[in-house]
Coordinates of C-alpha atoms in Angstrom, one line a residue:
M1 CA 40.4 37.5 -26.5
S2 CA 38.6 40.2 -28.5
G3 CA 34.9 40.9 -28.6
P4 CA 34.4 39.8 -32.3
I5 CA 35.8 36.4 -31.5
L6 CA 33.4 36.0 -28.6
L7 CA 30.5 37.2 -30.7
G8 CA 31.4 34.8 -33.5
L9 CA 31.6 31.8 -31.2
A10 CA 28.2 32.8 -29.6
N11 CA 26.6 32.8 -33.0
N12 CA 28.1 29.4 -33.6
A13 CA 26.7 28.1 -30.3
A14 CA 23.2 29.4 -31.2
I15 CA 23.3 27.5 -34.5
M16 CA 24.5 24.3 -32.7
M17 CA 21.2 24.2 -30.8
S18 CA 19.5 23.2 -34.0
L19 CA 21.0 19.7 -33.4
A20 CA 18.4 19.3 -30.7
V21 CA 15.7 20.0 -33.2
I22 CA 17.1 17.3 -35.5
Y23 CA 17.2 14.8 -32.7
Q24 CA 13.6 15.6 -31.9
I25 CA 12.5 15.2 -35.5
S26 CA 14.4 11.9 -35.8
Y27 CA 12.4 10.5 -33.0
L28 CA 9.0 11.8 -34.1
T29 CA 9.5 10.4 -37.6
R30 CA 10.3 7.0 -36.2
F31 CA 13.2 6.3 -38.6
R32 CA 16.2 7.2 -36.4
E33 CA 17.5 3.6 -36.3
T34 CA 16.7 2.8 -39.9
Q35 CA 19.3 3.2 -42.6
R36 CA 17.3 5.9 -44.3
G37 CA 17.0 7.8 -41.0
K38 CA 20.7 7.7 -40.4
L39 CA 21.4 9.1 -43.9
I40 CA 18.9 11.9 -43.5
N41 CA 20.3 12.8 -40.1
G42 CA 23.8 12.8 -41.5
F43 CA 22.9 15.3 -44.2
L44 CA 21.0 17.5 -41.8
I45 CA 23.9 17.6 -39.4
G46 CA 26.3 18.3 -42.3
F47 CA 24.0 21.2 -43.3
I48 CA 24.3 22.6 -39.8
V49 CA 28.1 22.2 -39.9
T50 CA 28.3 24.2 -43.2
I51 CA 26.2 27.0 -41.7
V52 CA 28.5 27.1 -38.7
M53 CA 31.5 27.1 -40.9
S54 CA 30.0 30.0 -43.0
F55 CA 30.1 32.3 -39.9
P56 CA 33.7 31.7 -38.7
V57 CA 36.1 33.8 -36.7
N58 CA 38.8 34.9 -39.2
I59 CA 42.3 35.0 -37.8
A60 CA 44.1 35.4 -41.1
E61 CA 43.4 34.8 -44.8
G62 CA 42.2 31.2 -45.0
V63 CA 42.6 30.6 -41.3
L64 CA 39.1 30.0 -39.9
F65 CA 37.8 28.9 -36.5
D66 CA 34.3 27.9 -35.5
T67 CA 32.5 25.3 -33.3
R68 CA 32.5 22.4 -35.8
T69 CA 34.5 20.3 -33.3
I70 CA 31.7 20.5 -30.8
I71 CA 29.0 19.6 -33.4
L72 CA 31.0 16.7 -35.0
S73 CA 32.2 15.1 -31.7
T74 CA 28.7 15.4 -30.1
A75 CA 27.1 14.0 -33.3
A76 CA 29.5 11.0 -33.3
F77 CA 28.9 10.4 -29.6
T78 CA 25.1 10.7 -29.7
F79 CA 23.9 9.9 -33.3
G80 CA 26.5 7.3 -34.1
A81 CA 29.0 6.5 -36.9
V82 CA 26.9 6.8 -40.0
P83 CA 25.3 10.2 -39.5
A84 CA 28.6 11.7 -38.1
A85 CA 30.6 10.2 -41.0
I86 CA 28.3 11.8 -43.6
A87 CA 28.4 15.1 -41.7
S88 CA 32.2 15.0 -41.5
G89 CA 32.4 14.3 -45.3
I90 CA 30.2 17.3 -46.0
A91 CA 32.3 19.5 -43.7
I92 CA 35.6 18.4 -45.3
A93 CA 34.1 19.1 -48.8
Y94 CA 33.0 22.5 -47.7
R95 CA 36.4 23.3 -46.1
I96 CA 38.2 22.4 -49.3
F97 CA 35.8 24.6 -51.2
I98 CA 36.6 27.5 -48.9
G99 CA 40.3 26.9 -49.3
G100 CA 43.1 29.0 -47.8
T101 CA 46.2 28.5 -45.6
G102 CA 44.4 26.6 -42.9
T103 CA 42.7 24.0 -45.2
A104 CA 44.9 21.1 -44.1
M105 CA 44.5 22.1 -40.4
G106 CA 40.7 22.4 -40.8
I107 CA 40.4 19.0 -42.5
L108 CA 42.5 17.3 -39.8
I109 CA 40.4 19.0 -37.0
I110 CA 37.2 17.6 -38.6
L111 CA 38.7 14.1 -38.9
S112 CA 40.0 14.1 -35.3
S113 CA 36.7 15.4 -33.9
F114 CA 34.8 12.6 -35.7
T115 CA 37.3 9.9 -34.8
I116 CA 37.6 10.8 -31.1
G117 CA 33.8 11.0 -30.8
I118 CA 33.3 7.5 -32.3
L119 CA 36.1 5.9 -30.2
W120 CA 34.7 7.5 -27.1
R121 CA 31.2 6.1 -27.9
R122 CA 32.3 2.6 -28.6
Y123 CA 35.3 1.9 -26.4
I124 CA 35.8 4.5 -23.7
S125 CA 32.6 5.9 -22.3
H126 CA 31.2 2.7 -20.8
R127 CA 34.6 1.8 -19.2
I128 CA 34.8 4.9 -17.1
S129 CA 32.8 4.7 -13.9
I130 CA 32.1 8.4 -13.4
P131 CA 29.0 10.5 -13.8
M132 CA 28.0 11.1 -17.5
F133 CA 28.6 14.8 -17.5
L134 CA 32.2 14.3 -16.3
N135 CA 32.5 11.5 -19.0
V136 CA 31.4 14.0 -21.7
Y137 CA 33.7 16.7 -20.2
L138 CA 36.7 14.4 -20.7
L139 CA 35.5 13.8 -24.2
G140 CA 35.4 17.6 -24.8
I141 CA 38.9 18.1 -23.3
T142 CA 40.3 15.4 -25.5
V143 CA 38.7 16.7 -28.7
H144 CA 39.9 20.2 -28.2
L145 CA 43.4 19.3 -27.0
S146 CA 43.6 17.5 -30.3
M147 CA 42.3 20.6 -32.0
L148 CA 45.1 22.7 -30.5
A149 CA 47.6 20.1 -31.7
C150 CA 46.3 20.5 -35.2
I151 CA 47.3 24.2 -35.1
L152 CA 50.9 23.0 -35.5
L153 CA 50.1 22.6 -39.2
L154 CA 49.8 26.4 -39.6
P155 CA 52.8 28.4 -40.6
R156 CA 55.0 29.5 -37.7
V157 CA 54.1 33.1 -38.0
L158 CA 50.4 32.3 -37.3
R159 CA 50.7 29.7 -34.6
F160 CA 51.4 32.1 -31.7
Q161 CA 48.6 34.4 -32.8
V162 CA 46.1 31.6 -33.0
L163 CA 47.1 30.1 -29.7
K164 CA 47.0 33.5 -28.0
D165 CA 43.4 34.1 -29.2
F166 CA 41.9 30.7 -28.9
I167 CA 43.6 28.7 -26.2
F168 CA 41.3 30.1 -23.5
P169 CA 37.9 29.3 -25.3
V170 CA 39.2 26.0 -26.7
V171 CA 40.4 24.6 -23.4
L172 CA 37.8 26.1 -21.0
I173 CA 34.7 27.0 -22.9
F174 CA 34.5 24.5 -25.8
P175 CA 34.5 21.4 -23.4
L176 CA 31.7 23.0 -21.3
V177 CA 29.6 23.7 -24.4
T178 CA 30.2 20.1 -25.5
V179 CA 28.9 18.9 -22.1
F180 CA 25.9 21.2 -22.3
L181 CA 24.9 20.1 -25.9
T182 CA 25.6 16.4 -25.4
M183 CA 23.7 16.2 -22.1
L184 CA 20.8 18.1 -23.7
L185 CA 20.7 15.5 -26.5
L186 CA 21.1 12.5 -24.1
R187 CA 18.3 13.8 -21.8
Q188 CA 16.2 14.4 -24.9
K189 CA 17.0 10.9 -26.0
E190 CA 15.9 9.4 -22.7
R191 CA 12.7 11.3 -22.7
E192 CA 11.8 10.4 -26.3
E193 CA 12.6 6.7 -25.7
Y194 CA 10.4 6.8 -22.6
L195 CA 7.6 8.3 -24.5
L196 CA 8.0 5.8 -27.3
Q197 CA 8.0 2.9 -24.8
L198 CA 4.9 4.4 -23.2
E199 CA 3.2 4.7 -26.5
E200 CA 4.1 1.1 -27.5
A201 CA 2.9 -0.2 -24.1
Q202 CA -0.4 1.7 -24.6
A203 CA -0.7 0.2 -28.1
R204 CA -0.1 -3.3 -26.7
Y205 CA -2.6 -2.7 -23.9
K206 CA -5.2 -1.5 -26.3
S207 CA -4.6 -4.5 -28.6
L208 CA -4.8 -7.0 -25.7
F209 CA -7.8 -5.2 -24.2
Y210 CA -10.0 -4.5 -27.2
H211 CA -9.1 -7.4 -29.5
N212 CA -9.3 -10.1 -26.8
S213 CA -12.0 -12.7 -27.0
S214 CA -12.1 -12.9 -23.2
I215 CA -14.4 -10.6 -21.2
I216 CA -12.3 -7.9 -19.6
L217 CA -13.4 -5.1 -17.2
L218 CA -11.3 -2.4 -15.5
I219 CA -12.7 -1.6 -12.1
D220 CA -11.9 1.1 -9.6
P221 CA -11.2 -0.8 -6.4
E222 CA -12.3 2.2 -4.3
N223 CA -15.9 2.3 -5.3
G224 CA -16.5 -0.5 -7.8
S225 CA -17.0 1.7 -10.8
I226 CA -16.5 0.0 -14.2
L227 CA -13.9 2.3 -15.9
E228 CA -13.4 0.3 -19.1
A229 CA -15.1 -2.6 -20.9
N230 CA -13.8 -4.4 -24.0
P231 CA -16.0 -5.4 -26.9
A232 CA -16.2 -9.0 -25.7
A233 CA -17.7 -7.7 -22.4
C234 CA -20.3 -5.6 -24.3
R235 CA -21.3 -8.6 -26.4
F236 CA -21.6 -10.9 -23.4
Y237 CA -23.5 -8.6 -21.1
G238 CA -25.6 -7.1 -23.9
W239 CA -25.0 -3.5 -22.9
S240 CA -23.1 -0.8 -24.8
E241 CA -19.7 0.3 -23.7
D242 CA -21.0 3.6 -22.4
K243 CA -23.7 1.9 -20.4
L244 CA -21.2 -0.5 -18.8
K245 CA -18.9 2.4 -17.9
S246 CA -21.8 4.0 -16.1
M247 CA -22.4 1.0 -14.0
K248 CA -20.6 -0.6 -11.0
I249 CA -19.5 -4.2 -10.6
S250 CA -22.3 -4.6 -8.0
D251 CA -24.8 -4.0 -10.7
I252 CA -23.5 -7.2 -12.4
D253 CA -22.4 -9.3 -9.5
P254 CA -25.4 -9.4 -7.1
I255 CA -23.5 -10.5 -4.0
P256 CA -23.5 -8.0 -1.1
V257 CA -21.0 -5.1 -1.6
K258 CA -19.0 -6.0 1.4
H259 CA -18.4 -9.5 0.3
L260 CA -17.9 -8.3 -3.3
F261 CA -14.9 -6.2 -2.4
E262 CA -13.5 -8.9 -0.2
K263 CA -13.6 -11.2 -3.2
Y264 CA -12.3 -8.8 -5.9
G265 CA -10.1 -6.7 -3.6
D266 CA -7.9 -9.7 -2.7
A267 CA -6.8 -9.8 -6.3
L268 CA -4.6 -6.7 -6.0
P269 CA -1.5 -8.8 -5.2
E270 CA -0.5 -10.9 -8.2
S271 CA -2.1 -14.3 -7.9
Q272 CA -3.4 -17.2 -10.0
I273 CA -6.6 -17.7 -8.0
S274 CA -9.9 -17.7 -9.9
F275 CA -13.4 -18.2 -8.7
V276 CA -16.8 -18.8 -10.3
S277 CA -19.5 -16.2 -9.9
K278 CA -23.0 -15.7 -11.3
H279 CA -23.4 -12.4 -13.2
R280 CA -26.5 -10.5 -14.5
R281 CA -26.9 -9.7 -18.2
A282 CA -29.0 -7.1 -20.0
A283 CA -31.5 -9.8 -21.1
G284 CA -32.1 -10.7 -17.5
E285 CA -30.8 -14.3 -17.5
P286 CA -27.9 -15.0 -15.2
A287 CA -24.7 -16.5 -16.4
D288 CA -21.9 -18.3 -14.7
V289 CA -18.4 -16.8 -15.3
E290 CA -15.0 -17.9 -14.1
V291 CA -13.3 -14.7 -12.8
F292 CA -9.5 -14.2 -13.0
P293 CA -8.8 -10.9 -11.0
G294 CA -5.6 -9.1 -11.1
S295 CA -4.1 -5.6 -10.8
I296 CA -2.9 -3.1 -13.3
D297 CA -1.2 0.3 -12.9
L298 CA -2.8 2.9 -15.2
A299 CA -2.0 6.6 -15.1
G300 CA -0.4 6.2 -11.6
K301 CA -3.5 4.5 -10.1
K302 CA -3.9 0.8 -9.2
L303 CA -7.0 -0.7 -10.8
L304 CA -8.6 -4.1 -10.9
C305 CA -8.3 -5.9 -14.2
V306 CA -10.9 -8.6 -14.2
I307 CA -10.7 -11.3 -17.0
M308 CA -13.7 -13.6 -17.3
H309 CA -14.8 -16.6 -19.2
D310 CA -18.4 -17.8 -19.7
V311 CA -18.6 -21.2 -18.0
S312 CA -22.3 -21.6 -17.9
S313 CA -22.2 -24.8 -19.9
R314 CA -19.4 -26.3 -17.8
V315 CA -21.2 -25.4 -14.5
A316 CA -24.4 -27.0 -15.8
A317 CA -22.5 -30.1 -16.9
E318 CA -20.8 -30.4 -13.6
K319 CA -24.1 -30.1 -11.8
R320 CA -25.5 -32.9 -13.9
L321 CA -22.5 -35.0 -13.2
L322 CA -22.7 -34.4 -9.5
E323 CA -26.3 -35.4 -9.6
S324 CA -25.4 -38.6 -11.5
E325 CA -22.7 -39.4 -8.9
S326 CA -25.2 -38.6 -6.1
R327 CA -27.6 -41.1 -7.6
F328 CA -24.9 -43.7 -7.9
R329 CA -23.9 -43.1 -4.3
Q330 CA -27.5 -43.4 -3.2
L331 CA -27.8 -46.7 -5.2
V332 CA -24.8 -48.1 -3.4
E333 CA -25.7 -46.8 0.0
G334 CA -29.3 -47.9 -0.4
A335 CA -28.5 -51.4 -1.7
P336 CA -29.9 -54.1 0.5
E337 CA -26.7 -56.1 0.0
A338 CA -23.7 -55.4 2.1
I339 CA -21.0 -53.7 0.1
Y340 CA -17.6 -52.7 1.3
I341 CA -14.3 -51.7 -0.2
R342 CA -10.9 -52.6 1.3
A343 CA -7.6 -50.9 0.8
G344 CA -4.8 -53.3 1.7
N345 CA -6.4 -55.4 4.5
R346 CA -8.4 -52.5 6.0
F347 CA -11.9 -51.2 5.5
A348 CA -12.0 -48.1 3.3
F349 CA -15.8 -47.9 2.6
L350 CA -18.9 -49.6 3.9
N351 CA -22.5 -49.0 2.9
P352 CA -25.3 -49.0 5.6
A353 CA -26.1 -52.7 4.9
A354 CA -22.5 -53.6 5.6
V355 CA -22.4 -51.5 8.7
S356 CA -25.5 -53.3 9.9
L357 CA -24.1 -56.7 8.9
F358 CA -21.0 -56.2 11.1
G359 CA -23.1 -54.9 14.0
A360 CA -21.6 -51.4 14.0
Q361 CA -23.3 -48.1 14.8
S362 CA -21.5 -46.2 12.0
A363 CA -19.0 -46.8 9.2
E364 CA -16.4 -44.9 11.2
Q365 CA -16.2 -47.7 13.7
L366 CA -14.9 -50.0 11.0
I367 CA -13.0 -47.8 8.5
G368 CA -9.3 -48.5 9.0
A369 CA -9.9 -51.7 11.0
Q370 CA -8.4 -55.1 9.8
V371 CA -10.8 -56.9 7.5
F372 CA -9.5 -60.3 8.6
E373 CA -10.7 -59.6 12.2
R374 CA -14.3 -59.7 10.9
Y375 CA -13.9 -63.3 9.4
H376 CA -14.5 -66.3 11.5
P377 CA -11.2 -68.0 12.4
D378 CA -12.4 -71.3 10.8
Y379 CA -12.7 -69.5 7.5
L380 CA -9.4 -67.7 7.4
P381 CA -7.7 -70.4 5.2
I382 CA -10.6 -70.1 2.7
I383 CA -10.3 -66.4 2.6
Q384 CA -6.5 -66.5 2.1
K385 CA -6.9 -69.0 -0.7
R386 CA -9.5 -66.8 -2.4
I387 CA -7.1 -63.8 -2.2
G388 CA -4.3 -65.9 -3.7
L389 CA -6.5 -67.2 -6.6
L390 CA -7.6 -63.7 -7.4
S391 CA -4.5 -61.6 -7.0
K392 CA -1.7 -64.1 -7.8
D393 CA -3.0 -66.9 -10.0
S394 CA -5.8 -64.8 -11.7
K395 CA -8.2 -67.7 -11.2
V396 CA -12.0 -67.3 -11.5
M397 CA -13.5 -66.5 -8.1
Q398 CA -17.0 -67.8 -7.6
P399 CA -19.4 -66.7 -4.8
V400 CA -18.8 -68.5 -1.4
E401 CA -20.6 -68.8 1.9
L402 CA -18.7 -67.6 4.9
I403 CA -19.2 -66.7 8.5
F404 CA -18.5 -63.1 9.5
L405 CA -18.1 -61.8 13.0
R406 CA -20.0 -58.9 14.3
L407 CA -18.4 -56.3 16.6
D408 CA -20.2 -57.9 19.5
G409 CA -18.6 -61.3 18.7
S410 CA -21.7 -63.0 17.3
S411 CA -21.6 -64.9 14.0
V412 CA -23.6 -64.3 10.8
W413 CA -23.7 -66.4 7.6
V414 CA -23.1 -64.5 4.4
E415 CA -22.6 -65.2 0.7
V416 CA -19.5 -63.2 -0.4
V417 CA -19.3 -62.1 -4.1
S418 CA -16.2 -60.0 -5.0
M419 CA -16.8 -59.3 -8.7
I420 CA -13.9 -56.9 -9.4
L421 CA -10.4 -56.8 -7.9
F422 CA -9.2 -53.2 -7.4
D423 CA -5.3 -53.2 -7.3
V424 CA -3.7 -50.0 -6.1
Q425 CA 0.1 -49.5 -6.5
M426 CA 1.4 -46.3 -4.9
E427 CA 5.0 -45.3 -5.2
E428 CA 6.7 -44.3 -1.9
G429 CA 7.5 -40.7 -1.2
L430 CA 5.1 -39.0 -3.6
P431 CA 5.2 -35.2 -3.4
D432 CA 2.2 -33.2 -2.4
I433 CA 0.5 -31.4 -5.3
K434 CA -1.4 -28.1 -5.5
C435 CA -5.0 -28.9 -6.6
R436 CA -8.6 -28.6 -5.8
S437 CA -8.9 -31.9 -4.1
Q438 CA -12.7 -32.3 -4.6
Q439 CA -12.3 -31.8 -8.4
I440 CA -9.4 -34.4 -8.6
Q441 CA -11.5 -36.9 -6.6
Q442 CA -14.3 -36.2 -9.0
V443 CA -12.0 -37.0 -12.0
L444 CA -10.7 -40.3 -10.4
M445 CA -14.3 -41.4 -9.5
N446 CA -15.3 -40.9 -13.1
L447 CA -12.3 -42.8 -14.5
L448 CA -12.9 -45.7 -12.0
T449 CA -16.6 -45.8 -12.8
N450 CA -15.9 -46.0 -16.6
S451 CA -13.4 -48.8 -15.9
R452 CA -15.9 -50.7 -13.8
D453 CA -18.6 -50.4 -16.5
A454 CA -16.1 -51.6 -19.2
L455 CA -15.3 -54.7 -17.2
N456 CA -18.9 -55.5 -16.4
E457 CA -19.8 -55.1 -20.1
K458 CA -17.1 -57.6 -21.1
Y459 CA -17.4 -59.9 -18.2
P460 CA -21.0 -60.0 -16.8
G461 CA -20.0 -62.6 -14.3
C462 CA -16.8 -63.7 -12.6
H463 CA -13.6 -63.7 -14.6
K464 CA -9.9 -63.8 -13.9
N465 CA -9.3 -60.6 -15.9
K466 CA -12.0 -58.6 -14.1
I467 CA -9.4 -56.4 -12.4
M468 CA -9.0 -52.6 -12.2
N469 CA -5.4 -51.3 -11.7
L470 CA -4.6 -47.9 -10.3
T471 CA -0.9 -46.9 -10.3
C472 CA 0.6 -43.6 -9.1
R473 CA 4.2 -42.6 -9.5
R474 CA 6.5 -39.6 -9.6
M475 CA 7.9 -38.4 -13.0
E476 CA 9.7 -35.3 -14.3
K477 CA 8.9 -32.8 -17.1
D478 CA 11.3 -30.0 -17.9
G479 CA 13.1 -30.8 -14.6
K480 CA 10.0 -30.3 -12.5
P481 CA 8.2 -33.0 -10.5
W482 CA 4.9 -34.3 -11.8
I483 CA 2.6 -37.1 -10.7
R484 CA 1.3 -39.7 -13.2
T485 CA -1.8 -41.7 -12.3
V486 CA -3.0 -44.5 -14.5
V487 CA -6.3 -46.3 -14.3
E488 CA -6.2 -49.5 -16.3
D489 CA -8.7 -52.3 -17.1
H490 CA -8.9 -55.2 -19.6
G491 CA -12.5 -54.5 -20.5
V492 CA -14.1 -53.8 -23.9
G493 CA -11.6 -51.1 -24.9
I494 CA -12.4 -48.1 -27.1
P495 CA -12.3 -48.2 -31.0
K496 CA -9.4 -46.2 -32.4
E497 CA -11.7 -44.2 -34.7
I498 CA -13.7 -42.6 -31.8
Q499 CA -10.8 -42.2 -29.3
G500 CA -10.4 -38.6 -30.5
K501 CA -14.0 -37.8 -29.6
I502 CA -14.3 -39.2 -26.0
F503 CA -13.4 -35.9 -24.4
E504 CA -16.1 -34.0 -26.3
P505 CA -19.2 -33.0 -24.4
F506 CA -22.2 -35.3 -24.6
F507 CA -20.2 -38.0 -26.5
S508 CA -20.7 -41.4 -24.9
T509 CA -20.2 -45.1 -25.8
K510 CA -22.8 -46.1 -23.2
P511 CA -26.5 -46.4 -23.6
K512 CA -28.4 -43.1 -23.0
D513 CA -29.9 -44.4 -19.8
I514 CA -26.5 -45.1 -18.3
G515 CA -24.1 -42.4 -19.5
T516 CA -24.6 -38.6 -20.1
G517 CA -21.4 -38.1 -22.1
L518 CA -20.2 -35.4 -19.8
G519 CA -17.9 -37.2 -17.4
L520 CA -14.8 -37.3 -19.5
S521 CA -15.4 -33.9 -21.0
I522 CA -15.6 -32.3 -17.5
S523 CA -12.7 -34.4 -16.3
F524 CA -10.6 -33.2 -19.2
G525 CA -11.5 -29.5 -18.4
I526 CA -10.6 -30.0 -14.8
I527 CA -7.2 -31.4 -15.5
R528 CA -6.5 -28.7 -18.1
D529 CA -7.4 -26.1 -15.6
H530 CA -4.9 -27.7 -13.2
Q531 CA -2.3 -27.3 -16.1
G532 CA -2.2 -31.1 -16.4
V533 CA -2.8 -33.6 -19.2
L534 CA -5.5 -36.3 -19.5
R535 CA -5.1 -38.8 -22.3
I536 CA -6.1 -42.3 -23.4
D537 CA -4.3 -45.4 -24.5
S538 CA -6.7 -48.1 -25.6
R539 CA -7.1 -51.1 -28.0
E540 CA -10.5 -52.3 -28.8
G541 CA -11.4 -55.5 -27.1
R542 CA -8.2 -55.7 -25.1
Y543 CA -7.5 -52.8 -22.6
T544 CA -8.0 -49.2 -21.8
K545 CA -5.5 -46.9 -19.9
M546 CA -6.5 -43.5 -18.8
I547 CA -3.3 -41.5 -18.1
L548 CA -3.5 -38.5 -15.8
D549 CA -0.4 -36.3 -15.5
L550 CA -0.5 -33.4 -12.9
P551 CA 2.3 -31.0 -12.0
A552 CA 3.2 -31.0 -8.3
D553 CA 3.3 -27.1 -8.4
N554 CA 1.1 -25.5 -11.0
G555 CA 1.9 -22.0 -9.8
W556 CA -1.3 -21.5 -7.9
T557 CA -1.3 -19.5 -4.7
L558 CA -3.3 -21.5 -2.2
E559 CA -4.7 -20.1 1.0

């Protein structure tokens, strides 16, 4: 093979490198996958092909050889059908314009290069389980064997000369150049797609971070420095972004540094745990925030991403509710009358007066014991009759005088008044649930207290319908286990027009000296935080059902 032939092919190879520039431009202009982008790429590739065809190796008059096969097959494999088809059309038009003996052969070479490249891209490449560079090498071999076959269209006198001069570069060099150019474009494609994905991820992060109404801080877990603060954090704390970024989390959260990092550092593994903390603000007043810590990888470093919500109002309301419940407990425990609650036929709660009545030293001595054991044997028939009247026949139960037995066996006369029957129905085999048990107890206490008040309002004295029902059963939602708890009474009910307001803070149907209007609002928030549902079913003057649905597994990680 002569020196001019090698020089001509080298010039062609240099021009082919401009394909990489087109690929780079198509990614930077962001329209590679659009119809307009495909058209523009097709015309640019066609322009490169015409330049390559303008500097051919001339074997004879009208018999021209160049590297168009490499460009068109590579373009079909990497850019796709539309750009490659446009480039092939331009190449065919230019070859017809040049004319000469090898026109038919040149057109067929263009068509075969385009066709093999497209077929390889769509049907062959992904079916061959070999490294990509070998895959592309097979493509190059196939394209250029087809090119040699097209030489048969030349007159006989030229076939031998062409094969003698070109069989070596076509079979050995052209496939290697195809591999080099295609792998260059594929690596460039991978890099550009990675950069685009990174840029899109950064844009999503900025949108979520800066446009989020929640308070968000990025914290260096090594020293507690605040690295980033979103606008919501600046508004909440009252400091500028630059000021916050010059501070440490210990400047905001006043707990000791050691405990601070124990609390925030545990958030590095993904979890759903949150906690409430008291934070300082620029104005000086403290604020209660619920903290949801998590981790984020940024620039190769693991950082704490802390999302916070202002819960000052909720914490204050919970405090007032706990104080209200404490006052109610003090009222019951300080009552001079003996009060006890039974579950089944066993003691579940006794106030101090009841403990004293039965001659016990503490409530623990009686809780779990049989209630019937504390009745005088002569009065057991009366007690059993009262239970039947109340629970089966729904008859009015008037106060009655009985003899109770103390623990030491001595007798004491009492007047028994059971104003409300509490009926509990628990389904067997209920699953355990993930929850904050004290909060759920708080919700149930609030629902039962409301039910009691509704019954006392409708029936000041004894009545057959003065009954509270609590049922608990298993159910399924979306194929997952849930627990449904219903507290039902036949008290005054709630008017339909205000049922939509009962979960609002400070809304109450009770007199101001009885209700704060916070109980149901806080209960609703607690159940929502547990990813559950609290709703009402009520008819004024007839009944009220408070329906509490909780998932058995709410996704929390409990320690």
